CSV table of C-alpha atoms in Angstrom, one decimal:
chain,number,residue,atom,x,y,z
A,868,UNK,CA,2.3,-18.1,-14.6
A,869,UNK,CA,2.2,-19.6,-11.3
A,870,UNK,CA,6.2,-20.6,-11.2
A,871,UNK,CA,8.9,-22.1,-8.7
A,872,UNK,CA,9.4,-18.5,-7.8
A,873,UNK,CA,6.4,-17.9,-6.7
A,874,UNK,CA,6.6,-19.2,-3.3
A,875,UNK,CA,5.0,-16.7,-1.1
A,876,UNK,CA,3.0,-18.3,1.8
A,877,UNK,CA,4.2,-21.7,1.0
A,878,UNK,CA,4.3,-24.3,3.6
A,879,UNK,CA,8.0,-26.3,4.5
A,880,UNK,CA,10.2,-23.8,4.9
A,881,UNK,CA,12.8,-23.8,7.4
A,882,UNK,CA,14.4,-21.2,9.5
A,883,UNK,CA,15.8,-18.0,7.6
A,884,UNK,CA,19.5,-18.2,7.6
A,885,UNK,CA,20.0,-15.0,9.4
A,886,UNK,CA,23.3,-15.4,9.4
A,887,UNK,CA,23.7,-15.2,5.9
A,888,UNK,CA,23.9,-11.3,6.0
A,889,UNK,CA,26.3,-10.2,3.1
A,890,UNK,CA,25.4,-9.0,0.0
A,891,UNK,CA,27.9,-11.2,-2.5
A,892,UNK,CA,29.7,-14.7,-1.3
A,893,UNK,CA,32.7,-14.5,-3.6
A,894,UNK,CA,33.9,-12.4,-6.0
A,895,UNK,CA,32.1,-14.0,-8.8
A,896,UNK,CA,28.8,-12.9,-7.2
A,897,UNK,CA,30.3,-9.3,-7.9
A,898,UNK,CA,30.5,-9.5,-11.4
A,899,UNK,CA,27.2,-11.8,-12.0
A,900,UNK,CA,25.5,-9.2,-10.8
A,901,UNK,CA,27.2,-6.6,-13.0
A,902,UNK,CA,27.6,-8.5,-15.8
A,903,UNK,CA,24.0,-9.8,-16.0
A,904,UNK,CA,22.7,-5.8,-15.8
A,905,UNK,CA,25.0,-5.6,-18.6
A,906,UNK,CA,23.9,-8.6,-20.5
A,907,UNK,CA,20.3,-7.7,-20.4
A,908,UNK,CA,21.2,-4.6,-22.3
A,909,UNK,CA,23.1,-5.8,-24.7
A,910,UNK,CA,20.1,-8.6,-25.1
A,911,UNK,CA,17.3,-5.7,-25.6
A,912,UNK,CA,15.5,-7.1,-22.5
A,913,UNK,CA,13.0,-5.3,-20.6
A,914,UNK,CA,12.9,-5.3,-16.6
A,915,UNK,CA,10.1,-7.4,-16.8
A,916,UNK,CA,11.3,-9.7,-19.6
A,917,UNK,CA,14.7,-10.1,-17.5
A,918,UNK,CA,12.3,-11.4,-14.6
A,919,UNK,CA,10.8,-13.6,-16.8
A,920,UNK,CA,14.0,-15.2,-17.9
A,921,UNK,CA,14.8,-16.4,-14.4
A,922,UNK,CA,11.4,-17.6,-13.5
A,923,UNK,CA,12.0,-19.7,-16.7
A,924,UNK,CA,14.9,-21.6,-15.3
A,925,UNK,CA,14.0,-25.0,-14.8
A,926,UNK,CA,12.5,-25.5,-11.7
A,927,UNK,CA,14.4,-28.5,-10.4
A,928,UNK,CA,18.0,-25.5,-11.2
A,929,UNK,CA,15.9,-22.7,-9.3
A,930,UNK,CA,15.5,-24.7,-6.4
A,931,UNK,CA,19.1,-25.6,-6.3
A,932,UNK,CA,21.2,-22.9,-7.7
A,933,UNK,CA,22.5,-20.4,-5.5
A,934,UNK,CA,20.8,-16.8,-6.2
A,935,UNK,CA,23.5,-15.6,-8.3
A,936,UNK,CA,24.1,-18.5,-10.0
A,937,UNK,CA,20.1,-18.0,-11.5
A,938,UNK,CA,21.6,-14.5,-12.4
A,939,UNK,CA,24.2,-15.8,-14.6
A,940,UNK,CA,22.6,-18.2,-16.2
A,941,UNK,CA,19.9,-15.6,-16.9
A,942,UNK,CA,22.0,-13.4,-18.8
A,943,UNK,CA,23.2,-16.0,-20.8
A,944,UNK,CA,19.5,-17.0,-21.9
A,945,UNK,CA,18.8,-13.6,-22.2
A,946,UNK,CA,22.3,-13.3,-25.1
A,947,UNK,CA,21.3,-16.5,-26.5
A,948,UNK,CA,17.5,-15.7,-27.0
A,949,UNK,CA,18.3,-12.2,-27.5
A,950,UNK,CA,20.5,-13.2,-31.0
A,951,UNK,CA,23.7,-11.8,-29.1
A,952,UNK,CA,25.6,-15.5,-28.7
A,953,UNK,CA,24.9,-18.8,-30.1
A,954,UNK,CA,23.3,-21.4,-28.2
A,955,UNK,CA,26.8,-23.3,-27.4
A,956,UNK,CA,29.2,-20.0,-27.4
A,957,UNK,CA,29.6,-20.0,-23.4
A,958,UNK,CA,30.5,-23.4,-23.0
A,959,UNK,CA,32.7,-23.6,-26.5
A,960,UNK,CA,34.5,-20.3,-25.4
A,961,UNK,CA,34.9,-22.5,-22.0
A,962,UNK,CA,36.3,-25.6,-23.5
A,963,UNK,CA,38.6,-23.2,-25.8
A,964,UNK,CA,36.4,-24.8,-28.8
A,965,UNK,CA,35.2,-22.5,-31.3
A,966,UNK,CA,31.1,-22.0,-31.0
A,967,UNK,CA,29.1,-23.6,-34.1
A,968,UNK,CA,26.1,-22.2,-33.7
A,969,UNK,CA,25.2,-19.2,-35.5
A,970,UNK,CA,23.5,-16.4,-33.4
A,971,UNK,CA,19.6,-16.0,-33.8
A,972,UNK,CA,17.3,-13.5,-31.7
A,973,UNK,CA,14.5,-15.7,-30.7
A,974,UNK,CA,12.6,-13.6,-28.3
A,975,UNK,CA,9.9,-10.9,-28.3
A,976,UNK,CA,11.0,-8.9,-25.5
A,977,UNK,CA,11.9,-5.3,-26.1
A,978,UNK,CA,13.7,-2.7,-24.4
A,979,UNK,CA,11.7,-0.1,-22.6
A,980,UNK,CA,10.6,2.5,-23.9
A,981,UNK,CA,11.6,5.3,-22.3
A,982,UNK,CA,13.2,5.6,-18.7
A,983,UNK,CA,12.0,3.5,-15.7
A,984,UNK,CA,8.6,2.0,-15.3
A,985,UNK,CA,6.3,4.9,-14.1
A,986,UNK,CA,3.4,5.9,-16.9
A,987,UNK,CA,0.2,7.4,-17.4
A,988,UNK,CA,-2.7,4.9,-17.6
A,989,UNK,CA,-5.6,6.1,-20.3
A,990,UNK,CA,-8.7,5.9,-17.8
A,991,UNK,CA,-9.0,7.2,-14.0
A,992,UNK,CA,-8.4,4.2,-11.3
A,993,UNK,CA,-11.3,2.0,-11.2
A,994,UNK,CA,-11.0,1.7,-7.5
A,995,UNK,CA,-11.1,3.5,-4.6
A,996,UNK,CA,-9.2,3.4,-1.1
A,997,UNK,CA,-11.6,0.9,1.4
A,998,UNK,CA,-13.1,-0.8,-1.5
A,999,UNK,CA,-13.2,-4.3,-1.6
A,1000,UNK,CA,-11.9,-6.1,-4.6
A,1001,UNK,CA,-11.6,-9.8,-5.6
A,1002,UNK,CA,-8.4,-10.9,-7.1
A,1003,UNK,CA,-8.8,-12.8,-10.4
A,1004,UNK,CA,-8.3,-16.8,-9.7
A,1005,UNK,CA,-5.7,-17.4,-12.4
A,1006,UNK,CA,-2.9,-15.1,-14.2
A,1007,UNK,CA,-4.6,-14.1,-17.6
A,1008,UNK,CA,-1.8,-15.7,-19.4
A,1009,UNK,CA,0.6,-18.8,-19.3
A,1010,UNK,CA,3.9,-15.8,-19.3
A,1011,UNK,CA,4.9,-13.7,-17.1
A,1012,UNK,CA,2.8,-12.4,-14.2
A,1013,UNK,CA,3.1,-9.9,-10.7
A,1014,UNK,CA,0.4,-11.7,-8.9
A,1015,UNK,CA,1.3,-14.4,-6.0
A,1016,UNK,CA,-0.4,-17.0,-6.3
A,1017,UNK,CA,-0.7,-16.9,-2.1
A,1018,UNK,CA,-3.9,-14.0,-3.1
A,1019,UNK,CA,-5.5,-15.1,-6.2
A,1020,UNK,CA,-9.0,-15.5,-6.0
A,1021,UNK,CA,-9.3,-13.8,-2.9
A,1022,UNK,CA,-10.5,-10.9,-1.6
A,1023,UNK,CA,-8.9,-7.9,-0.3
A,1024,UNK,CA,-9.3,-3.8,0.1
A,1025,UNK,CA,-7.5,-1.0,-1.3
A,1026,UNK,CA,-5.2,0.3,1.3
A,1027,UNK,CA,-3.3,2.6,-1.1
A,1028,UNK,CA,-3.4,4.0,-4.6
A,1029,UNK,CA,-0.1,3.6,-5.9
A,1030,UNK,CA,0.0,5.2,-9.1
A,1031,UNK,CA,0.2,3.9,-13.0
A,1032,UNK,CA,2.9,1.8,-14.1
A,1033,UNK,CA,4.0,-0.5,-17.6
A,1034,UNK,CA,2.0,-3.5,-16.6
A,1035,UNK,CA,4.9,-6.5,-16.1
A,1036,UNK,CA,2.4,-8.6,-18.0
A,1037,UNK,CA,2.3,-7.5,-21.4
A,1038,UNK,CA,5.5,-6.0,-21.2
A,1039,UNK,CA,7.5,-8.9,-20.4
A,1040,UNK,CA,6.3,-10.6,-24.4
A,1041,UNK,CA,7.0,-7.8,-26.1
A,1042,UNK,CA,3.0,-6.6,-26.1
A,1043,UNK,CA,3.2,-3.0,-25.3
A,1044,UNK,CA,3.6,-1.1,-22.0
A,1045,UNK,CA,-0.2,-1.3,-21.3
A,1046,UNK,CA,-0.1,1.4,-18.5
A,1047,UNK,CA,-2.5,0.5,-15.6
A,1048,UNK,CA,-2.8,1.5,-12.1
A,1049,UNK,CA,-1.5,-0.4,-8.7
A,1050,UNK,CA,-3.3,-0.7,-5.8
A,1051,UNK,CA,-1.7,-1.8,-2.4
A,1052,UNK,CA,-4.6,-4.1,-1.2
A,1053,UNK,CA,-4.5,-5.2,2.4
A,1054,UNK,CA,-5.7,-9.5,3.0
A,1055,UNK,CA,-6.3,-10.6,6.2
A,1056,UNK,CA,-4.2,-13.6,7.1
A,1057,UNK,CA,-6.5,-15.3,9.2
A,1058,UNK,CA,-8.4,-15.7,5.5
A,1059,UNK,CA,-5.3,-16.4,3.6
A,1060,UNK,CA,-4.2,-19.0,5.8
A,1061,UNK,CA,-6.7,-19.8,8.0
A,1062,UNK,CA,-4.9,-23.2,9.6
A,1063,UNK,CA,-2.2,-21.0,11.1
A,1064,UNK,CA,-4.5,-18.6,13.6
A,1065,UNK,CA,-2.7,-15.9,12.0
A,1066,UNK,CA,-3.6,-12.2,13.0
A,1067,UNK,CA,-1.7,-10.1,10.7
A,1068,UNK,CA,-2.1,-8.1,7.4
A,1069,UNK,CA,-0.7,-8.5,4.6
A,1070,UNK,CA,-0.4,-5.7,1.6
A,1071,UNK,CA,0.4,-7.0,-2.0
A,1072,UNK,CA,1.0,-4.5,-4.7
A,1073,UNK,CA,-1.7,-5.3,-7.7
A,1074,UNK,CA,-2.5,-4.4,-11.3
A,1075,UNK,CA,-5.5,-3.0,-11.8
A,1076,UNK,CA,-6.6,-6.2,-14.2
A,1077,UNK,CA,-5.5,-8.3,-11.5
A,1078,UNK,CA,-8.6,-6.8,-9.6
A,1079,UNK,CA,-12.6,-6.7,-10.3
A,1080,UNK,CA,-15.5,-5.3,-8.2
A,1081,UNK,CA,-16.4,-7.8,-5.4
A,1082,UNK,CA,-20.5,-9.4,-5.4
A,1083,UNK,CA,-21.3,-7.1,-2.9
A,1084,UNK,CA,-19.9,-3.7,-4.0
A,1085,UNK,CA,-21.0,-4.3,-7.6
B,452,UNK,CA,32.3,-15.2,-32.8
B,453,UNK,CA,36.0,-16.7,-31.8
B,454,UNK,CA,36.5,-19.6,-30.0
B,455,UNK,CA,39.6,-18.4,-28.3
B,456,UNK,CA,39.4,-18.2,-24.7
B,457,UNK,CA,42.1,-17.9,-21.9
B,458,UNK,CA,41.2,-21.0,-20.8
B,459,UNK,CA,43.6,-22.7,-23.1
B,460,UNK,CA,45.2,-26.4,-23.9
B,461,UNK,CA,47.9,-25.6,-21.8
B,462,UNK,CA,46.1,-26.2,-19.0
B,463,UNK,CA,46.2,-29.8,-17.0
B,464,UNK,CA,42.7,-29.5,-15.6
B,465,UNK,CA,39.7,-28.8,-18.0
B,466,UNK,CA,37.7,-25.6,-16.7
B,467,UNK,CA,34.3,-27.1,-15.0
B,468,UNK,CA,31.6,-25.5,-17.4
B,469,UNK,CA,29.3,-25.6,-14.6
B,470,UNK,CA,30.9,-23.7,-12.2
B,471,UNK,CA,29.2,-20.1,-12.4
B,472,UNK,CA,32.6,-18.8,-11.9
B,473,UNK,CA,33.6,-20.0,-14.8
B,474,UNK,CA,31.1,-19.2,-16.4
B,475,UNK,CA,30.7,-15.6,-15.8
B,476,UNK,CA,34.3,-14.9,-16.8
B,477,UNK,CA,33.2,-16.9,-20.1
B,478,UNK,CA,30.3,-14.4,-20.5
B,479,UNK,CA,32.2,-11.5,-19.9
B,480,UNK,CA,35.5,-12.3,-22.0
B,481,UNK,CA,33.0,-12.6,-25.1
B,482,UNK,CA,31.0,-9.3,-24.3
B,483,UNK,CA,34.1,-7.7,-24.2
B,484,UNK,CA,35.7,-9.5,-27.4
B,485,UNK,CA,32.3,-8.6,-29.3
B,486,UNK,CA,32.9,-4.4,-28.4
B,487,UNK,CA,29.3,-4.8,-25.9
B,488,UNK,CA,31.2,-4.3,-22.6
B,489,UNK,CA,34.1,-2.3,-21.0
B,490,UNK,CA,34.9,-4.1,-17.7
B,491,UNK,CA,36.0,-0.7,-16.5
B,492,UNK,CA,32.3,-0.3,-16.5
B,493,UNK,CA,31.7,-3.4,-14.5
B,494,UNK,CA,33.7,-2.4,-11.8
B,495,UNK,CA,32.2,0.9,-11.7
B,496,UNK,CA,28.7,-0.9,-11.4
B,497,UNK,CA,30.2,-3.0,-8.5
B,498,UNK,CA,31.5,-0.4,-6.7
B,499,UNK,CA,28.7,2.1,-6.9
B,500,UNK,CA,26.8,-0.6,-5.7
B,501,UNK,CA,28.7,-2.7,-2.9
B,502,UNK,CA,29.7,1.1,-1.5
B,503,UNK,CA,28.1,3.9,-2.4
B,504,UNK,CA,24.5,2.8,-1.9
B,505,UNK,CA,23.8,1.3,0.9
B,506,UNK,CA,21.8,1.6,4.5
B,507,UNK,CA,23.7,4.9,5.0
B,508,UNK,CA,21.4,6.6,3.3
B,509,UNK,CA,18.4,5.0,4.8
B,510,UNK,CA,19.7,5.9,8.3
B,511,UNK,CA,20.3,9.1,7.6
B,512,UNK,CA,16.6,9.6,6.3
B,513,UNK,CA,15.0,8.0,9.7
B,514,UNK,CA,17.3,10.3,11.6
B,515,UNK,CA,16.2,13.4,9.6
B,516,UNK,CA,12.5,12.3,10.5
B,517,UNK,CA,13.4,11.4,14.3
B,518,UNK,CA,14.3,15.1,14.4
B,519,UNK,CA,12.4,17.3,12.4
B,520,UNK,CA,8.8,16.2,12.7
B,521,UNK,CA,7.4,18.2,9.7
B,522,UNK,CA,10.1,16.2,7.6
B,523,UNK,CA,8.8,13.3,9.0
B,524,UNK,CA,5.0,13.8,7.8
B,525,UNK,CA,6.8,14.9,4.4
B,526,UNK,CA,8.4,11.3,4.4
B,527,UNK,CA,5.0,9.6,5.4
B,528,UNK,CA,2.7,11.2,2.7
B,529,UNK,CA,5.5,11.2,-0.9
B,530,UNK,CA,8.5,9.3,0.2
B,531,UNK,CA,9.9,9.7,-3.1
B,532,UNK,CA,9.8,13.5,-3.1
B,533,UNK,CA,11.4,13.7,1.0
B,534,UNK,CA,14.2,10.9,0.1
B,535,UNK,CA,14.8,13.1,-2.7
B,536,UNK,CA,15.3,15.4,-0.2
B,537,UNK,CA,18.7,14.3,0.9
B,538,UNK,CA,19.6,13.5,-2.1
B,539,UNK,CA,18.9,9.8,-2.7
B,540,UNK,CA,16.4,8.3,-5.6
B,541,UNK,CA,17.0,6.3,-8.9
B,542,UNK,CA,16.9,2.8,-9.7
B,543,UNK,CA,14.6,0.1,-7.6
B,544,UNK,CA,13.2,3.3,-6.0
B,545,UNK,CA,11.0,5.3,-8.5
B,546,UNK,CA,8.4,5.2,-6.4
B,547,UNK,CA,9.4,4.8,-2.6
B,548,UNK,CA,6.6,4.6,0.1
B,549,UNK,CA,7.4,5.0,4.0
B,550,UNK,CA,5.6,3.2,6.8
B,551,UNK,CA,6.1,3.9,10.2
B,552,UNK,CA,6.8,1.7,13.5
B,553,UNK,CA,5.4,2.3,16.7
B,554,UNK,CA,4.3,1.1,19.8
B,555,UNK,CA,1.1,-0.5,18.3
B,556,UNK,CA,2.1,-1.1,15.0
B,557,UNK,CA,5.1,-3.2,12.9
B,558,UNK,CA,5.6,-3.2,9.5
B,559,UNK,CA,7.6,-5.6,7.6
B,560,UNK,CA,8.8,-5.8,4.2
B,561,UNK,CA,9.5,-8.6,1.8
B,562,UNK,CA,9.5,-9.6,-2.4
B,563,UNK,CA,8.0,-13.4,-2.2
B,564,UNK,CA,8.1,-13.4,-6.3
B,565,UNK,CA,11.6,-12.6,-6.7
B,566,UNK,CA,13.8,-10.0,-4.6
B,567,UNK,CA,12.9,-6.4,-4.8
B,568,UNK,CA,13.9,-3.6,-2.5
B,569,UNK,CA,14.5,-0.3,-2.0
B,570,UNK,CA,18.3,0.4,-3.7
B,571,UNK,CA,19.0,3.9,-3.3
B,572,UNK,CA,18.0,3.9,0.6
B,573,UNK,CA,19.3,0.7,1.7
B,574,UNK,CA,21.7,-0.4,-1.4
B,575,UNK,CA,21.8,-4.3,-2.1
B,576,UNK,CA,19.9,-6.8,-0.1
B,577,UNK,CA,21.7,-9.0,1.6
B,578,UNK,CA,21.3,-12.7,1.5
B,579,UNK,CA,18.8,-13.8,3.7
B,580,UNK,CA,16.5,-11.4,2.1
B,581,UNK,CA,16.6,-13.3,-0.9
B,582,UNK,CA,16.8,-16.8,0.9
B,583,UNK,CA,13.4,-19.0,-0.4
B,584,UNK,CA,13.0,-19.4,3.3
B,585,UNK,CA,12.3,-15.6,4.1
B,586,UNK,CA,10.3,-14.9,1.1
B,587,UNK,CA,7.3,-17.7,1.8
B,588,UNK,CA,7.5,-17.5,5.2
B,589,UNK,CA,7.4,-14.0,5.9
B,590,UNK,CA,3.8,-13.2,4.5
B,591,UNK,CA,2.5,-16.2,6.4
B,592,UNK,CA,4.3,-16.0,10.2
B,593,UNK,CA,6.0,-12.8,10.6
B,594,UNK,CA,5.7,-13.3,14.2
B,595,UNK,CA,8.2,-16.3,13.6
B,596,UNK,CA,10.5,-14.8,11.4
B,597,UNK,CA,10.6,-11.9,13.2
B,598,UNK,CA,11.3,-14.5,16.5
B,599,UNK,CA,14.3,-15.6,14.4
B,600,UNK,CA,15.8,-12.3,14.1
B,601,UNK,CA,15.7,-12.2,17.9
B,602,UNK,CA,12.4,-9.8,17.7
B,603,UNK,CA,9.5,-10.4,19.9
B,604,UNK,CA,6.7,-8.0,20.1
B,605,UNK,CA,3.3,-8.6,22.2
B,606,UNK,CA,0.7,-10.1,21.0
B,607,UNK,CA,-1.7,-6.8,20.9
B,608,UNK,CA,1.0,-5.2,18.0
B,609,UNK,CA,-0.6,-4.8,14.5
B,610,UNK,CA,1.8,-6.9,12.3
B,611,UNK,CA,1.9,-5.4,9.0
B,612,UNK,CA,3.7,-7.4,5.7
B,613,UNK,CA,4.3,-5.3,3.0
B,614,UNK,CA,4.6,-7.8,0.1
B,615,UNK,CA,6.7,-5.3,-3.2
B,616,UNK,CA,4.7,-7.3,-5.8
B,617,UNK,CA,5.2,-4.4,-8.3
B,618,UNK,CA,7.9,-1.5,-8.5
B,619,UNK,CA,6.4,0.3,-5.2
B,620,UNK,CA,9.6,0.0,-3.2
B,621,UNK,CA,9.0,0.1,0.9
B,622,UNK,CA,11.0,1.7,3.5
B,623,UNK,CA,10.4,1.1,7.6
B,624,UNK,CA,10.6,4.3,9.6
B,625,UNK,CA,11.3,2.4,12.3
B,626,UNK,CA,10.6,3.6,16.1
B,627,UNK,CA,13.0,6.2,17.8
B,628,UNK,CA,14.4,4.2,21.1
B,629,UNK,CA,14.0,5.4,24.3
B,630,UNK,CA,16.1,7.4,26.0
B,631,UNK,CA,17.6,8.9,22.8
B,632,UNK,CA,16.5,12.4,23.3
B,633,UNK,CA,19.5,13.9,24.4
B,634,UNK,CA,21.3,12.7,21.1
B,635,UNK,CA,21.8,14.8,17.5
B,636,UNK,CA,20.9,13.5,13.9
B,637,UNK,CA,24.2,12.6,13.1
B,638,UNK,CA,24.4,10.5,16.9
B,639,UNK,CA,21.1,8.9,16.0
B,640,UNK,CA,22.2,7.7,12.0
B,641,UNK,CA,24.4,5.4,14.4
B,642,UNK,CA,20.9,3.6,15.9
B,643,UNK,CA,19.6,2.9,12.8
B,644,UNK,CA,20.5,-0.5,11.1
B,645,UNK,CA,19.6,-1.8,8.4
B,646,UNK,CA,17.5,-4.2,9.4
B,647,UNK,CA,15.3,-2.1,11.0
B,648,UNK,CA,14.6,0.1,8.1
B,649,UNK,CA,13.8,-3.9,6.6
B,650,UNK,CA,11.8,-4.2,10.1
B,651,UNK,CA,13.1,-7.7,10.7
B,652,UNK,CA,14.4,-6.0,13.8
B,653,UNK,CA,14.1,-2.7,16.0
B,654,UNK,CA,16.1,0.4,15.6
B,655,UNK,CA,18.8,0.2,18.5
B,656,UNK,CA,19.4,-3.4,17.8
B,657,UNK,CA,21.4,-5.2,15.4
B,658,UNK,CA,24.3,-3.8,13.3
B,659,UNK,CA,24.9,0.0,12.6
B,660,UNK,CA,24.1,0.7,8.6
């Protein structure tokens, strides 16, 4: 899903607030992000699912919230879907009302199975370091995804092989851990962005069924 | 679940349900009511993540590597395995990978989908990190950004982004300044900031870690 997250290379942005350097605002901050870690255990979310919840938020609220604000209202989805709380118990528990809704998991995330995200994949990596690849145009589904839209359909080469993983796709729906490998592939920004005169490189960590052969290396 | 809340009808104003403030308290008062949370255990979250991680670590690894070359290629080919080294590893850095700043090269790091990085070397990120503006900017005019951070590097310097799409976490070994060979490890941890192990600025600039 190409979301409001996924802003990478996106034109409009103004300076970076360098300024800004501290790692929590208020004491709130604090325990949203403590809380929310919390909350997504209690909910049975995944790391990928819990990703998914915040790219979920509506896109008009991303744009606006601050960071931590996204957190806490990503926990509560994450009780609410996760059967934990009824739909209205934040706000009721708020208001001193009592909550009328009754609890009811909604969601197919699943925990992980098993600690952190590294795994075997089934098959040897398709690709090698220097090959060229070409990045799929489109995420395979409308859920969650790891690929920027900034490299889709593009083409880059394998820099790095950087081992199997749970691929963040399936896993994020509840569809297994589908253990594939990730490449660091190096794009040339004078391709990606070819109105800017850029120079540099840029390396994006991909699944391998982000990636397929290129024409010529077929 | 109960509807009773400390926010009572005793109060004048009505509690802005809104306001995140609020509402994290709300969250947490009914995860505790419900048996799912000990706030002792939210404090110990907070505090072994606002102090004990953080860019200590990270320095303490560059100054390792500014001193003891063989540690140094160690931390270049399994970053994981040399970090372990000293004793750091765990969450948001399974997998850790080290690139190294030089005369001719510069490598940056950024998470344009959300806000990854490198926990048990450099601890939380702070704000600009996360800020919409460094995240779609970065991949597309380093050179700017890096401007903005007071960071200006000649136009022959191979500008490398490093973009942590997946759970690969990225660490700058940033370049050993000049006129530093006279100083120990421990002297050196004190050159290393943070955001030069980002590589938003070079080592001897910017705050200590």
């Amino acid at each position: 899903m190409t979301g409001v997250h996924d802003i990478g290379g996106k034109a409009g942005f103004g300076p970076v607030p360098v300024d800004d350097d501290v790692l929590f605002h208020a004491d709130w901050e604090r325990r949203a992000f403590a809380v929310t870690q919390f909350a997504q255990g209690a909910a049975g979310f995944n790391t990928d699912a819990f990703r998914h919840g915040i790219e979920r938020e509506d896109p008009a609220t991303y744009r606006s919230a601050t960071y931590f604000d996204k957190w806490i209202r990503n926990a509560e989805r994450m009780l609410v879907e996760g059967g934990v709380l009824g739909a209205d118990a934040v706000t009721a528990a708020i208001r001193g009302e009592a909550a009328s809704e009754t609890p009811t998991r909604t969601t197919d995330a699943v925990p992980a199975q098993g600690r952190g995200s590294i795994r075997s994949p089934e098959t040897p990596p398709r690709f090698s370091v220097g090959d060229t690849v070409a990045v799929v145009a489109h995420a395979a589904s409308v859920g969650h995804t790891r690929l920027p839209d900034y490299v889709a359909g593009r083409n880059g080469t394998v820099a790095i092989i950087n081992g199997g993983w749970i691929f963040p796709d399936t896993h994020a729906h509840g569809q297994g851990e589908s253990p594939c490998w990730v490449y660091a592939v190096a794009f040339n920004a004078g391709d990606l962005w070819p109105e800017t005169g850029a120079a540099h490189t840029v390396y994006v960590d991909l699944f391998e069924p982000y990636l397929s052969p290129t024409m010529e290396s077929s | 679940m109960s509807g009773d809340h400390a926010h009572g009808a005793d109060h004048t104003h009505t509690p802005d349900p809104a306001d995140p403030a609020i509402r994290v308290e709300a969250i947490e008062s009914l995860l505790v009511e419900a048996g799912l949370l000990d706030p002792a255990r939210v404090d110990a979250l907070i505090e072994r993540y606002e102090h004990d991680l953080g860019p200590l670590n990270g320095a303490r690894v560059v100054a390792r590597a500014w001193t003891d070359d063989a540690y140094r290629q160690r931390l270049l080919e399994d970053g994981t395995a040399a970090i372990a080294e000293l004793g750091y590893g765990g969450a948001q850095g399974e997998h850790m990978v080290v690139v190294e700043n030089g005369a001719e090269v510069h490598n940056l790091v950024v998470c344009t989908l959300c806000s990854c990085y490198p926990w048990p070397v450099l601890g939380l990120p702070p704000s600009w990190y996360k800020s919409p503006e460094y995240r779609a900017r970065a991949v597309r005019e380093p050179r700017a950004v890096l401007e903005e951070f007071g960071t200006e590097l000649s136009d022959e310097v191979d500008i490398r982004v490093w973009d942590s799409s997946a759970e690969i976490r990225y660490l700058v070994l940033p370049e050993r300044p000049a006129g530093t060979e006279h100083l120990s490890e421990d002297e050196l941890v004190a050159l290393v900031s943070r955001d030069s192990m980002i590589g938003v600025r070079l080592a001897g600039t910017g705050e200590p870690a």
